[in-house]
Short mmCIF file of C-alpha atoms (C1' of nucleotides) in Angstrom, two decimals:
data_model
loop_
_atom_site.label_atom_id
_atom_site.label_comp_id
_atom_site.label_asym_id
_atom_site.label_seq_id
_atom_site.Cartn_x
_atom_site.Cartn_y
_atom_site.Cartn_z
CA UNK A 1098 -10.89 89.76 24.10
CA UNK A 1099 -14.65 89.73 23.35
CA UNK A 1100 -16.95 87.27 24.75
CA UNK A 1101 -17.54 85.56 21.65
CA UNK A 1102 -13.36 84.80 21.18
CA UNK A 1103 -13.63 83.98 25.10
CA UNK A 1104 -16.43 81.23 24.83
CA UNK A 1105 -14.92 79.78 21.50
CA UNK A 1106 -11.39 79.00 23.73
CA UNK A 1107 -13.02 78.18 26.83
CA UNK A 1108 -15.55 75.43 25.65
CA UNK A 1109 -12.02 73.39 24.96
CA UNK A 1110 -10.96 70.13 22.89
CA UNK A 1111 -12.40 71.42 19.79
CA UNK A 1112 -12.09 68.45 16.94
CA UNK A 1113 -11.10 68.59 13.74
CA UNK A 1114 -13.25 66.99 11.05
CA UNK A 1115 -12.28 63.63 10.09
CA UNK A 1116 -11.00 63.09 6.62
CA UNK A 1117 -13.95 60.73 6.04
CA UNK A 1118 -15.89 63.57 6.85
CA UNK A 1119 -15.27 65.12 3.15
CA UNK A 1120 -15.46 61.70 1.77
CA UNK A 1121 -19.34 62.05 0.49
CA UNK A 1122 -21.71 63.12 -2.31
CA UNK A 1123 -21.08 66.76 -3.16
CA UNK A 1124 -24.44 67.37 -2.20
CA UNK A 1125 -24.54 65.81 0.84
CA UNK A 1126 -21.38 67.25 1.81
CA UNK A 1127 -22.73 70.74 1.21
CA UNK A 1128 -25.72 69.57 3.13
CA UNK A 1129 -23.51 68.13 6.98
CA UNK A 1130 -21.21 71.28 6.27
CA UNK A 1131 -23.64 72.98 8.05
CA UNK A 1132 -23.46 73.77 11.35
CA UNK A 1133 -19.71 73.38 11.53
CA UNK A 1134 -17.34 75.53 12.18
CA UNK A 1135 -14.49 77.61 9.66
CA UNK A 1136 -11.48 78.30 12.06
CA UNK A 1137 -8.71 81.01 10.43
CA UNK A 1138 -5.68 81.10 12.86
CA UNK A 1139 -3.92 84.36 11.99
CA UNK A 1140 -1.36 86.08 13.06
CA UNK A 1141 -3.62 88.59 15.17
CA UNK A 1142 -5.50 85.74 16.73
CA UNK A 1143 -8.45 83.29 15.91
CA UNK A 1144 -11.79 83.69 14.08
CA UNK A 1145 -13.80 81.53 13.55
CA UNK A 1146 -17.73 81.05 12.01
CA UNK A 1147 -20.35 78.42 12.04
CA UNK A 1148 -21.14 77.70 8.46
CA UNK A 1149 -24.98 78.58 7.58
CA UNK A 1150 -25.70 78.58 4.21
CA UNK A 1151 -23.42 76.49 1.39
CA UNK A 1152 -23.93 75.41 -1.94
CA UNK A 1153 -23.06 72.42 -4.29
CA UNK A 1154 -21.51 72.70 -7.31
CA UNK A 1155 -21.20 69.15 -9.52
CA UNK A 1156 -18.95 67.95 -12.21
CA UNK A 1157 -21.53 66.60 -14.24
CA UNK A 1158 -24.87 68.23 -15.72
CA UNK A 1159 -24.02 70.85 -13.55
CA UNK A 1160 -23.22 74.41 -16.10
CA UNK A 1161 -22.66 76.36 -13.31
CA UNK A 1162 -19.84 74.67 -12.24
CA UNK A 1163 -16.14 75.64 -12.95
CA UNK A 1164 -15.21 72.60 -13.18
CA UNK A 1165 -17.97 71.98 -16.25
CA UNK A 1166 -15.52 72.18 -19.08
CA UNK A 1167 -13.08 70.11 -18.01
CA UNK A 1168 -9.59 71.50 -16.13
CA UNK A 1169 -8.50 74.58 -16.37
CA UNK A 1170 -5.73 76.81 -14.30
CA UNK A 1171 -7.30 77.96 -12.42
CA UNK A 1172 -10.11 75.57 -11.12
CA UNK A 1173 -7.41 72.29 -11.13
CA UNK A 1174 -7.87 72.23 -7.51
CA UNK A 1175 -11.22 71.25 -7.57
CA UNK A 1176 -9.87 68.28 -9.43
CA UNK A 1177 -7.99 67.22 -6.62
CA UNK A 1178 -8.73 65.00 -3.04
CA UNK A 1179 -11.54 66.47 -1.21
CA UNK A 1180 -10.87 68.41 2.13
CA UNK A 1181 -9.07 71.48 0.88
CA UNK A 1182 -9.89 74.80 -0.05
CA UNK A 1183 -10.51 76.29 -3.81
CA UNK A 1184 -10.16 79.79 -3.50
CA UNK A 1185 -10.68 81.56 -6.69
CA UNK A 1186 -10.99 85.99 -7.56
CA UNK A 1187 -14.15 87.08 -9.32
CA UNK A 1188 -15.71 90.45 -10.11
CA UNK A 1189 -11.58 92.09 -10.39
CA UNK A 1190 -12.38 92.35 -6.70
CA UNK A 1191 -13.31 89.72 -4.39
CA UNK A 1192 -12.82 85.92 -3.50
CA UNK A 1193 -14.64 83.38 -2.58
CA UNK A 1194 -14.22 80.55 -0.89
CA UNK A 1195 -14.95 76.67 -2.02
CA UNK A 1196 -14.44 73.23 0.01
CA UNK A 1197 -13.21 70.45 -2.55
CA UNK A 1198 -15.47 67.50 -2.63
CA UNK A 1199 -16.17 64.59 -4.43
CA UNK A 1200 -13.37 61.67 -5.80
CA UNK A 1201 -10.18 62.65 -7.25
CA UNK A 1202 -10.52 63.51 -10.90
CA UNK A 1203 -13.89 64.92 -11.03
CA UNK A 1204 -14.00 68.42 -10.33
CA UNK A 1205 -16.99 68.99 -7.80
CA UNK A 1206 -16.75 71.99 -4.85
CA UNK A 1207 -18.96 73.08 -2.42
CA UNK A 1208 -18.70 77.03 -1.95
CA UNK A 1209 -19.44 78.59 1.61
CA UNK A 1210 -22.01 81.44 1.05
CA UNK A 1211 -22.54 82.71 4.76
CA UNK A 1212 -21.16 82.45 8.20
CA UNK A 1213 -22.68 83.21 11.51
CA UNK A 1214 -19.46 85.29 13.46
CA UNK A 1215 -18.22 83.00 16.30
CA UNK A 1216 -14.65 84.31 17.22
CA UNK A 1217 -12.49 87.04 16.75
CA UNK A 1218 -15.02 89.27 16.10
CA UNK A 1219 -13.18 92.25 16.89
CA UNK A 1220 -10.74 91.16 13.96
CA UNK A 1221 -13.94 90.55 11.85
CA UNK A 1222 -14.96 94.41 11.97
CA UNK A 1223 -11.96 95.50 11.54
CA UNK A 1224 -11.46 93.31 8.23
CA UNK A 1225 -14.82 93.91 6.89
CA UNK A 1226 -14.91 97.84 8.17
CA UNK A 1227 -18.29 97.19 9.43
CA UNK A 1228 -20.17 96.90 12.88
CA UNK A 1229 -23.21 94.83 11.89
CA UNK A 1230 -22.91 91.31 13.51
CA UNK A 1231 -25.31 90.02 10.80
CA UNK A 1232 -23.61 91.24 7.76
CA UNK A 1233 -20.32 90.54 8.58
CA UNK A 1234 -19.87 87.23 7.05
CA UNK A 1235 -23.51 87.17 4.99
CA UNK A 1236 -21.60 86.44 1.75
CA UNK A 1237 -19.32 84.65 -0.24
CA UNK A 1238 -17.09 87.62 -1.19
CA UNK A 1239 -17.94 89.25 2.51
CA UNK A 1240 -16.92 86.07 4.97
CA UNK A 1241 -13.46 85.62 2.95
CA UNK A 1242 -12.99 89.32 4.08
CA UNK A 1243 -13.88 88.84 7.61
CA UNK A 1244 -11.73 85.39 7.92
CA UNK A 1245 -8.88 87.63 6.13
CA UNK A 1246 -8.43 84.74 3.24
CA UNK A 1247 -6.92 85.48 -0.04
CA UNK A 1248 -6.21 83.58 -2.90
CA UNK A 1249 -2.58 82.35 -1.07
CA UNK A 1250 -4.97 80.10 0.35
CA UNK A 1251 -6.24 78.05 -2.53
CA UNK A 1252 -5.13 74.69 -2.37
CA UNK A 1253 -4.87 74.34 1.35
CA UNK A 1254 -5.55 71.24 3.55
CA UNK A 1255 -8.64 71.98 5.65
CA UNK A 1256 -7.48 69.42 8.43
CA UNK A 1257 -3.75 70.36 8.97
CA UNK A 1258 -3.12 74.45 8.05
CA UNK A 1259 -4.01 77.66 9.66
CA UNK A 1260 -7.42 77.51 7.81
CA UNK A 1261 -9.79 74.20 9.42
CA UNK A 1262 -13.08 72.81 9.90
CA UNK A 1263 -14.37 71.78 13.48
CA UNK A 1264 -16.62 69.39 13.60
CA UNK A 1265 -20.47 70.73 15.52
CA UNK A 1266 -19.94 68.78 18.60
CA UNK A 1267 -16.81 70.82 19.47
CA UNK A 1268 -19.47 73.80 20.66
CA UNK A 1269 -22.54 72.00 21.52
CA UNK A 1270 -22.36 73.99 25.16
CA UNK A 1271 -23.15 76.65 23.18
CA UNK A 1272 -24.84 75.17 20.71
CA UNK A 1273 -27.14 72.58 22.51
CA UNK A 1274 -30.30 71.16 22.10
CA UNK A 1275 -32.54 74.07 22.81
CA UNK A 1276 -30.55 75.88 19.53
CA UNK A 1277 -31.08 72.93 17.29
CA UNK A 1278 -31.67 74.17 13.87
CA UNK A 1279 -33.73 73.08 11.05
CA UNK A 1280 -32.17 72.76 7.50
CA UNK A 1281 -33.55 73.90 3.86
CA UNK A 1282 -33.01 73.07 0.37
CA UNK A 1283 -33.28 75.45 -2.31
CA UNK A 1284 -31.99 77.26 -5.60
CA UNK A 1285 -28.56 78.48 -6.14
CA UNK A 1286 -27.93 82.58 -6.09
CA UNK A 1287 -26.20 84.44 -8.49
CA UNK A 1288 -25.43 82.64 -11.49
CA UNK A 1289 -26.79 82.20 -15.07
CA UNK A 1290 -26.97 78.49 -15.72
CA UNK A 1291 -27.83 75.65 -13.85
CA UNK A 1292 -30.23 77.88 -11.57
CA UNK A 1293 -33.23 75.36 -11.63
CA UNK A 1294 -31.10 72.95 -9.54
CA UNK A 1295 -31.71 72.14 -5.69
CA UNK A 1296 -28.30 72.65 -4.77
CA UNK A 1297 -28.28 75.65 -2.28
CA UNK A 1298 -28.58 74.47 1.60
CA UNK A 1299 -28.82 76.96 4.88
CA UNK A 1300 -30.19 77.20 8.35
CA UNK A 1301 -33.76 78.20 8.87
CA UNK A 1302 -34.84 81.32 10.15
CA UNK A 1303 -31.10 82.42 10.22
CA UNK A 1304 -30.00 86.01 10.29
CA UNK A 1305 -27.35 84.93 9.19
CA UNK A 1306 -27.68 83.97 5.61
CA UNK A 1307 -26.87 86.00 2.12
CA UNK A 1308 -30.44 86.01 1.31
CA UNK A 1309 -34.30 85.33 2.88
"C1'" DG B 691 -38.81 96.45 0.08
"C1'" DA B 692 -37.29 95.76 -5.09
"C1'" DC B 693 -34.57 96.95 -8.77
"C1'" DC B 694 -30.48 98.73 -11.13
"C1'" DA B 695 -25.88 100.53 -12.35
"C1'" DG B 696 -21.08 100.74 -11.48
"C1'" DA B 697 -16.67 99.15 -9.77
"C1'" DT B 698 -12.71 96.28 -11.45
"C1'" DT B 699 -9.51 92.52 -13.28
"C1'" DG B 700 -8.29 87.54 -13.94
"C1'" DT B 701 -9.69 83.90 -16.90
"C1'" DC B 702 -11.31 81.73 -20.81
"C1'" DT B 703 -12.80 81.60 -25.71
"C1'" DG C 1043 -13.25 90.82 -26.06
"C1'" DA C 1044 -16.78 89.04 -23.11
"C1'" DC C 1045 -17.84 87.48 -18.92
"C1'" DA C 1046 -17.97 86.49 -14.01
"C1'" DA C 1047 -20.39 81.33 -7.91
"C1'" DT C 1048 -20.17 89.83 -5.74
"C1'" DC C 1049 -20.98 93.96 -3.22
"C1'" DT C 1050 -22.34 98.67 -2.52
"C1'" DG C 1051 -24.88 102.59 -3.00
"C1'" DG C 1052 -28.39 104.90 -5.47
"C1'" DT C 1053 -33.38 105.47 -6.95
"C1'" DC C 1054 -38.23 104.61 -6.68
"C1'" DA C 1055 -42.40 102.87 -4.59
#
DNA sequence: GACCAGATTGTCT
DNA sequence: GACAATCTGGTCA
């Protein structure tokens, strides 16, 4: 076991996010999602990253959003209670991964863009087929890889199935003051409309995110 | 570094 | 039939 899967066990009583925690503004949900921590328990053992760059997508004014036009097949779950996943395929080849938010009706998401590797590493490289700490999980379609989701998981409860969200004081021994980070707003990546809006949020200065 | 083309398929119009 | 909340590998500077 690496030292990364080692420290993640050993630093004990890890909690699970309330389920007031997803009870919030979109935006602001996209915004505290940083920092924690996405925890895949799989059948070959746990990884896990800290989340470090998300962004918002809203139900209204918001043309980016799936959820836009109204409900659909394939985004309904983002019309359901916040706390669980919306995993959806794009490109004929990847997935990416979403975090329902917002009140029941009103389809709002916030996707997970990048993920700084915390455990299970190992299973990570072998997922991804790459070495590079930094680019394991530096993308939406790249950190479903490395957490081995697919779209089986759409629709899954973030508090009580194999796929969770710790809260950040769970790690603060390795995580503690002296690591504090600083948080930035800025423009969403990769998509047509809506690209004026403030809706993208990562850590400063990490090497972690999809892009500088 | 920036820019661009190609891969590939489910979903929506 | 067009498009897509992406990624990779190529070219050029």
């Amino acid at each position: 076991m690496r030292a990364g899967a080692a420290n993640f066990i050993a630093f004990g009583f890890p909690m699970i996010v309330t389920r007031s925690f997803f009870n919030r503004p979109t935006t602001e949900l996209a915004h505290q999602l940083l920092g924690t921590f996405l925890v895949h328990d799989t059948p070959h053992g746990r990884i896990a990253g800290r989340i470090v760059e998300t962004e918002a997508y809203l139900f209204r004014d918001d043309p980016a959003c799936h959820a836009h036009r109204g409900m659909t097949k394939r985004n309904e779950v983002m019309f359901g209670s916040a706390g669980h996943a919306y995993v959806y395929f794009v490109y004929g080849m990847y997935y990416c991964f979403n975090v329902v938010s917002g009140v029941e009706g009103e389809g709002e998401a916030v996707l997970i863009r990048a993920l700084e590797p915390v455990a299970g590493i190992d299973l990570m490289e072998k997922n991804r087929d790459n070495k590079n700490r930094e680019q394991l999980c530096n993308g939406p379609g790249k950190l479903v890889l490395a957490l081995g989701l697919n779209g089986g998981h759409n629709g899954c409860c973030l508090r009580k199935s194999s796929l969770r969200i710790f809260d950040r004081q769970s790690f603060r021994r390795e995580y503690r003051e002296g690591r504090e980070f600083v948080t930035v707003k800025a423009t969403r990546i990769g998509i047509s409309q809506g690209k004026e809006l403030p809706l993208r949020f990562y850590v400063k200065d990490s090497p972690f995110i999809s892009k500088k």
